């Protein structure tokens, strides 16, 4: 009965979701692409594929090492990556221009799910973090397609929510699902909501196995040397609406203490690039747009990075990294990206997307938490005046990353074991 109610509600919600997609497509061309895939009409037709689902940009970046390892170990199996967002799709194409297919994950409607699975015919599904779709999981179970949840996490708040509809999710969690949880606490919470203990493992977080391309470091150093040598540079990465005002106020405070400071502002979503550019135009600051090829001069106060796929390179070009989505209730973005480049990290208080990573970085001294524009300006001024502290924080951040690597190998072991069982 619960499943019938859930599915009926989805049939009501799906047209509304599609209407939102159409509306967003009027403002952002990325949302006009391949809309039929939302209902399972994938253009890609495969057989015995390996399917990885990573919802958006951050998850795609985290899954990059896993995808490359799957390519190496299973060269005969076509590999398809699904995302929910166009920016995730763009990141897949940028990281894997050849050899990896992409499709949008369909809505969790029985017909859409069946069409999707019929087209890609996966041997196994590897799903990043906690994307639990009851109809999709049920259909995978019916077709005997095993699912591995990689870097799975479940908060106490989610446990309470899952308990209200326990029957629906318990059924989903027991469709041959193998769980690779980030922590022991996450594993225990999955078991509480109905996951099979024998198929619930602690593998760690594959985000720690982040690959940092050598060319990203080299390009960052070349950018800095070529356009702003000798300046104090900080990046505000993956920022959201409501954060740029705080960041600009902080930068103005920093300029009062150190006039040669440069802010590299990197909005999270491409559909906001033009709005942020127009907003900067009215703020009485000198800025350059990276998408327009505008050079940074000694008078430039802000570089607007209105481009995709360059965040790691820009972190490499900077002295300090502020990671966005943390001054507003978004939940914070990936603190490990600047850590991989040995950069000191600043973050706001809203880090509920990855609280364990935030806690690790803050408690170790690799990161500092700021809560306001004056606090951010003060932290930046202190770090600008103290290169030794910047270096120490960056090295601690890198050490924390290195000491927590290994989840990728454990997830791959689960994938291989699951495929071996399926073949028997």
PDB file of C-alpha atoms in Angstrom, residues 72-257:
ATOM      1  CA  UNK A  72      40.895  -0.307 -16.046  1.00  0.00           C
ATOM      2  CA  UNK A  73      39.497  -3.408 -14.366  1.00  0.00           C
ATOM      3  CA  UNK A  74      36.537  -4.032 -16.666  1.00  0.00           C
ATOM      4  CA  UNK A  75      37.682  -2.856 -20.107  1.00  0.00           C
ATOM      5  CA  UNK A  76      35.158  -5.107 -21.900  1.00  0.00           C
ATOM      6  CA  UNK A  77      32.135  -3.607 -20.110  1.00  0.00           C
ATOM      7  CA  UNK A  78      30.703  -0.329 -21.424  1.00  0.00           C
ATOM      8  CA  UNK A  79      30.577   2.256 -18.643  1.00  0.00           C
ATOM      9  CA  UNK A  80      27.723   4.707 -18.180  1.00  0.00           C
ATOM     10  CA  UNK A  81      27.496   7.533 -15.652  1.00  0.00           C
ATOM     11  CA  UNK A  82      24.169   9.101 -14.761  1.00  0.00           C
ATOM     12  CA  UNK A  83      23.627  12.465 -13.117  1.00  0.00           C
ATOM     13  CA  UNK A  84      20.574  14.472 -12.089  1.00  0.00           C
ATOM     14  CA  UNK A  85      21.930  17.863 -13.140  1.00  0.00           C
ATOM     15  CA  UNK A  86      23.263  19.346 -16.396  1.00  0.00           C
ATOM     16  CA  UNK A  87      26.349  20.652 -14.593  1.00  0.00           C
ATOM     17  CA  UNK A  88      27.054  17.082 -13.509  1.00  0.00           C
ATOM     18  CA  UNK A  89      26.680  16.008 -17.134  1.00  0.00           C
ATOM     19  CA  UNK A  90      29.142  18.669 -18.226  1.00  0.00           C
ATOM     20  CA  UNK A  91      31.659  17.485 -15.645  1.00  0.00           C
ATOM     21  CA  UNK A  92      31.352  13.907 -16.892  1.00  0.00           C
ATOM     22  CA  UNK A  93      32.087  15.063 -20.441  1.00  0.00           C
ATOM     23  CA  UNK A  94      35.019  17.200 -19.294  1.00  0.00           C
ATOM     24  CA  UNK A  95      36.624  14.412 -17.257  1.00  0.00           C
ATOM     25  CA  UNK A  96      35.819  11.599 -19.677  1.00  0.00           C
ATOM     26  CA  UNK A  97      35.611  12.914 -23.228  1.00  0.00           C
ATOM     27  CA  UNK A  98      35.876   9.359 -24.550  1.00  0.00           C
ATOM     28  CA  UNK A  99      34.998   5.898 -23.296  1.00  0.00           C
ATOM     29  CA  UNK A 100      32.245   6.870 -20.831  1.00  0.00           C
ATOM     30  CA  UNK A 101      28.565   7.258 -21.738  1.00  0.00           C
ATOM     31  CA  UNK A 102      26.265   9.695 -19.952  1.00  0.00           C
ATOM     32  CA  UNK A 103      22.513   9.758 -19.329  1.00  0.00           C
ATOM     33  CA  UNK A 104      20.216  11.568 -16.943  1.00  0.00           C
ATOM     34  CA  UNK A 105      18.727   9.455 -14.171  1.00  0.00           C
ATOM     35  CA  UNK A 106      14.990   9.047 -14.869  1.00  0.00           C
ATOM     36  CA  UNK A 107      12.257  10.010 -12.455  1.00  0.00           C
ATOM     37  CA  UNK A 108      11.435   7.130 -10.095  1.00  0.00           C
ATOM     38  CA  UNK A 109       8.335   6.134 -12.066  1.00  0.00           C
ATOM     39  CA  UNK A 110       7.913   2.399 -12.768  1.00  0.00           C
ATOM     40  CA  UNK A 111       7.663   2.834 -16.550  1.00  0.00           C
ATOM     41  CA  UNK A 112      10.562   5.283 -16.754  1.00  0.00           C
ATOM     42  CA  UNK A 113      12.750   3.001 -14.646  1.00  0.00           C
ATOM     43  CA  UNK A 114      11.929  -0.035 -16.795  1.00  0.00           C
ATOM     44  CA  UNK A 115      12.710   1.814 -20.039  1.00  0.00           C
ATOM     45  CA  UNK A 116      15.989   3.112 -18.639  1.00  0.00           C
ATOM     46  CA  UNK A 117      17.204  -0.285 -17.419  1.00  0.00           C
ATOM     47  CA  UNK A 118      16.129  -1.961 -20.644  1.00  0.00           C
ATOM     48  CA  UNK A 119      18.299   0.450 -22.594  1.00  0.00           C
ATOM     49  CA  UNK A 120      21.470   0.312 -20.505  1.00  0.00           C
ATOM     50  CA  UNK A 121      21.137  -3.325 -19.266  1.00  0.00           C
ATOM     51  CA  UNK A 122      23.641  -2.983 -16.396  1.00  0.00           C
ATOM     52  CA  UNK A 123      25.607  -5.814 -14.784  1.00  0.00           C
ATOM     53  CA  UNK A 124      25.879  -3.723 -11.621  1.00  0.00           C
ATOM     54  CA  UNK A 125      24.940  -0.271 -10.330  1.00  0.00           C
ATOM     55  CA  UNK A 126      27.358   1.751  -8.192  1.00  0.00           C
ATOM     56  CA  UNK A 127      25.540   4.674  -6.581  1.00  0.00           C
ATOM     57  CA  UNK A 128      27.398   7.461  -4.790  1.00  0.00           C
ATOM     58  CA  UNK A 129      26.394   8.470  -1.280  1.00  0.00           C
ATOM     59  CA  UNK A 130      22.683   8.022  -0.451  1.00  0.00           C
ATOM     60  CA  UNK A 131      20.460   8.103  -3.487  1.00  0.00           C
ATOM     61  CA  UNK A 132      17.668   5.689  -2.519  1.00  0.00           C
ATOM     62  CA  UNK A 133      14.878   5.381  -5.101  1.00  0.00           C
ATOM     63  CA  UNK A 134      12.318   2.701  -4.142  1.00  0.00           C
ATOM     64  CA  UNK A 135      10.940   1.906  -7.609  1.00  0.00           C
ATOM     65  CA  UNK A 136      14.386   1.913  -9.198  1.00  0.00           C
ATOM     66  CA  UNK A 137      15.785  -0.377  -6.511  1.00  0.00           C
ATOM     67  CA  UNK A 138      12.780  -2.672  -6.730  1.00  0.00           C
ATOM     68  CA  UNK A 139      13.138  -3.027 -10.493  1.00  0.00           C
ATOM     69  CA  UNK A 140      16.871  -3.681 -10.133  1.00  0.00           C
ATOM     70  CA  UNK A 141      16.004  -6.413  -7.630  1.00  0.00           C
ATOM     71  CA  UNK A 142      13.462  -7.923 -10.007  1.00  0.00           C
ATOM     72  CA  UNK A 143      16.084  -8.005 -12.778  1.00  0.00           C
ATOM     73  CA  UNK A 144      18.771  -9.280 -10.379  1.00  0.00           C
ATOM     74  CA  UNK A 145      20.948  -6.217 -10.924  1.00  0.00           C
ATOM     75  CA  UNK A 146      23.074  -5.777  -7.786  1.00  0.00           C
ATOM     76  CA  UNK A 147      23.505  -2.300  -6.325  1.00  0.00           C
ATOM     77  CA  UNK A 148      26.542  -1.069  -4.393  1.00  0.00           C
ATOM     78  CA  UNK A 149      26.097   2.152  -2.411  1.00  0.00           C
ATOM     79  CA  UNK A 150      29.557   3.759  -2.283  1.00  0.00           C
ATOM     80  CA  UNK A 151      30.520   6.333   0.365  1.00  0.00           C
ATOM     81  CA  UNK A 152      27.020   5.931   1.771  1.00  0.00           C
ATOM     82  CA  UNK A 153      25.997   8.199   4.599  1.00  0.00           C
ATOM     83  CA  UNK A 154      22.865   8.545   6.690  1.00  0.00           C
ATOM     84  CA  UNK A 155      22.291  11.246   9.284  1.00  0.00           C
ATOM     85  CA  UNK A 156      20.270  10.928  12.479  1.00  0.00           C
ATOM     86  CA  UNK A 157      17.717  13.284  10.939  1.00  0.00           C
ATOM     87  CA  UNK A 158      17.395  10.984   7.907  1.00  0.00           C
ATOM     88  CA  UNK A 159      16.916   7.971  10.171  1.00  0.00           C
ATOM     89  CA  UNK A 160      13.932   9.669  11.798  1.00  0.00           C
ATOM     90  CA  UNK A 161      12.495  10.502   8.379  1.00  0.00           C
ATOM     91  CA  UNK A 162      13.073   6.969   7.059  1.00  0.00           C
ATOM     92  CA  UNK A 163      11.368   5.458  10.111  1.00  0.00           C
ATOM     93  CA  UNK A 164       8.129   7.251   9.265  1.00  0.00           C
ATOM     94  CA  UNK A 165       7.999   5.354   5.973  1.00  0.00           C
ATOM     95  CA  UNK A 166      10.071   2.379   7.070  1.00  0.00           C
ATOM     96  CA  UNK A 167       8.254  -0.227   5.010  1.00  0.00           C
ATOM     97  CA  UNK A 168       8.944   1.552   1.739  1.00  0.00           C
ATOM     98  CA  UNK A 169      12.647   2.012   2.329  1.00  0.00           C
ATOM     99  CA  UNK A 170      13.204  -1.313   4.059  1.00  0.00           C
ATOM    100  CA  UNK A 171      11.975  -2.957   0.873  1.00  0.00           C
ATOM    101  CA  UNK A 172      14.317  -0.781  -1.194  1.00  0.00           C
ATOM    102  CA  UNK A 173      17.293  -1.461   1.067  1.00  0.00           C
ATOM    103  CA  UNK A 174      16.877  -5.208   0.821  1.00  0.00           C
ATOM    104  CA  UNK A 175      16.811  -5.546  -2.958  1.00  0.00           C
ATOM    105  CA  UNK A 176      20.247  -7.200  -3.022  1.00  0.00           C
ATOM    106  CA  UNK A 177      21.805  -3.940  -1.870  1.00  0.00           C
ATOM    107  CA  UNK A 178      25.457  -3.840  -0.739  1.00  0.00           C
ATOM    108  CA  UNK A 179      26.342  -0.792   1.364  1.00  0.00           C
ATOM    109  CA  UNK A 180      29.798   0.713   1.685  1.00  0.00           C
ATOM    110  CA  UNK A 181      29.218   3.226   4.490  1.00  0.00           C
ATOM    111  CA  UNK A 182      31.491   6.151   5.217  1.00  0.00           C
ATOM    112  CA  UNK A 183      31.668   5.485   8.983  1.00  0.00           C
ATOM    113  CA  UNK A 184      30.621   2.903  11.550  1.00  0.00           C
ATOM    114  CA  UNK A 185      27.858   5.260  12.667  1.00  0.00           C
ATOM    115  CA  UNK A 186      26.528   5.487   9.111  1.00  0.00           C
ATOM    116  CA  UNK A 187      26.571   1.691   8.812  1.00  0.00           C
ATOM    117  CA  UNK A 188      24.674   1.304  12.092  1.00  0.00           C
ATOM    118  CA  UNK A 189      22.036   3.797  10.959  1.00  0.00           C
ATOM    119  CA  UNK A 190      21.492   1.916   7.702  1.00  0.00           C
ATOM    120  CA  UNK A 191      20.975  -1.276   9.694  1.00  0.00           C
ATOM    121  CA  UNK A 192      18.492   0.512  11.975  1.00  0.00           C
ATOM    122  CA  UNK A 193      16.338   1.477   8.966  1.00  0.00           C
ATOM    123  CA  UNK A 194      16.380  -2.032   7.555  1.00  0.00           C
ATOM    124  CA  UNK A 195      19.617  -2.744   5.670  1.00  0.00           C
ATOM    125  CA  UNK A 196      20.952  -6.297   5.919  1.00  0.00           C
ATOM    126  CA  UNK A 197      23.866  -6.365   8.423  1.00  0.00           C
ATOM    127  CA  UNK A 198      25.753  -8.972   6.372  1.00  0.00           C
ATOM    128  CA  UNK A 199      25.745  -6.649   3.356  1.00  0.00           C
ATOM    129  CA  UNK A 200      26.580  -3.458   5.255  1.00  0.00           C
ATOM    130  CA  UNK A 201      30.282  -2.581   5.404  1.00  0.00           C
ATOM    131  CA  UNK A 202      32.436   0.344   6.502  1.00  0.00           C
ATOM    132  CA  UNK A 203      34.584   1.416   3.553  1.00  0.00           C
ATOM    133  CA  UNK A 204      35.275   5.087   4.252  1.00  0.00           C
ATOM    134  CA  UNK A 205      34.725   8.051   1.994  1.00  0.00           C
ATOM    135  CA  UNK A 206      36.081   7.858  -1.560  1.00  0.00           C
ATOM    136  CA  UNK A 207      36.289  11.652  -1.604  1.00  0.00           C
ATOM    137  CA  UNK A 208      39.608  11.183   0.223  1.00  0.00           C
ATOM    138  CA  UNK A 209      40.881   9.287  -2.841  1.00  0.00           C
ATOM    139  CA  UNK A 210      40.593  12.477  -4.863  1.00  0.00           C
ATOM    140  CA  UNK A 211      42.816  12.595  -7.928  1.00  0.00           C
ATOM    141  CA  UNK A 212      44.551  15.918  -8.444  1.00  0.00           C
ATOM    142  CA  UNK A 213      45.647  16.201 -12.072  1.00  0.00           C
ATOM    143  CA  UNK A 214      49.241  17.331 -12.483  1.00  0.00           C
ATOM    144  CA  UNK A 215      48.108  19.730 -15.191  1.00  0.00           C
ATOM    145  CA  UNK A 216      45.791  21.493 -12.699  1.00  0.00           C
ATOM    146  CA  UNK A 217      48.760  22.359 -10.487  1.00  0.00           C
ATOM    147  CA  UNK A 218      50.871  23.397 -13.468  1.00  0.00           C
ATOM    148  CA  UNK A 219      48.126  25.568 -14.981  1.00  0.00           C
ATOM    149  CA  UNK A 220      47.431  27.203 -11.627  1.00  0.00           C
ATOM    150  CA  UNK A 221      51.078  28.065 -11.104  1.00  0.00           C
ATOM    151  CA  UNK A 222      51.341  29.372 -14.682  1.00  0.00           C
ATOM    152  CA  UNK A 223      48.250  31.549 -14.223  1.00  0.00           C
ATOM    153  CA  UNK A 224      49.621  33.027 -11.034  1.00  0.00           C
ATOM    154  CA  UNK A 225      53.103  33.618 -12.432  1.00  0.00           C
ATOM    155  CA  UNK A 226      51.755  35.111 -15.638  1.00  0.00           C
ATOM    156  CA  UNK A 227      49.012  37.391 -14.310  1.00  0.00           C
ATOM    157  CA  UNK A 228      49.327  38.122 -10.583  1.00  0.00           C
ATOM    158  CA  UNK A 229      52.801  37.289  -9.223  1.00  0.00           C
ATOM    159  CA  UNK A 230      53.608  38.486  -5.723  1.00  0.00           C
ATOM    160  CA  UNK A 231      49.997  39.234  -4.767  1.00  0.00           C
ATOM    161  CA  UNK A 232      48.011  37.671  -1.912  1.00  0.00           C
ATOM    162  CA  UNK A 233      45.336  35.605  -3.644  1.00  0.00           C
ATOM    163  CA  UNK A 234      42.316  33.883  -2.172  1.00  0.00           C
ATOM    164  CA  UNK A 235      39.630  31.821  -3.872  1.00  0.00           C
ATOM    165  CA  UNK A 236      35.965  31.784  -2.875  1.00  0.00           C
ATOM    166  CA  UNK A 237      34.948  28.515  -4.506  1.00  0.00           C
ATOM    167  CA  UNK A 238      31.467  27.179  -5.275  1.00  0.00           C
ATOM    168  CA  UNK A 239      29.620  30.196  -3.904  1.00  0.00           C
ATOM    169  CA  UNK A 240      25.840  30.555  -3.753  1.00  0.00           C
ATOM    170  CA  UNK A 241      23.368  33.399  -3.735  1.00  0.00           C
ATOM    171  CA  UNK A 242      23.595  35.168  -0.391  1.00  0.00           C
ATOM    172  CA  UNK A 243      27.308  34.412  -0.002  1.00  0.00           C
ATOM    173  CA  UNK A 244      28.806  36.770  -2.588  1.00  0.00           C
ATOM    174  CA  UNK A 245      27.677  39.840  -0.611  1.00  0.00           C
ATOM    175  CA  UNK A 246      29.470  38.553   2.490  1.00  0.00           C
ATOM    176  CA  UNK A 247      32.541  37.620   0.455  1.00  0.00           C
ATOM    177  CA  UNK A 248      32.752  41.032  -1.224  1.00  0.00           C
ATOM    178  CA  UNK A 249      32.394  42.812   2.116  1.00  0.00           C
ATOM    179  CA  UNK A 250      35.174  40.640   3.523  1.00  0.00           C
ATOM    180  CA  UNK A 251      37.375  41.352   0.513  1.00  0.00           C
ATOM    181  CA  UNK A 252      36.892  45.080   0.946  1.00  0.00           C
ATOM    182  CA  UNK A 253      37.967  44.689   4.574  1.00  0.00           C
ATOM    183  CA  UNK A 254      41.010  42.703   3.462  1.00  0.00           C
ATOM    184  CA  UNK A 255      41.953  45.347   0.873  1.00  0.00           C
ATOM    185  CA  UNK A 256      42.061  47.920   3.662  1.00  0.00           C
ATOM    186  CA  UNK A 257      44.738  45.809   5.351  1.00  0.00           C
TER     187      UNK A 257
END
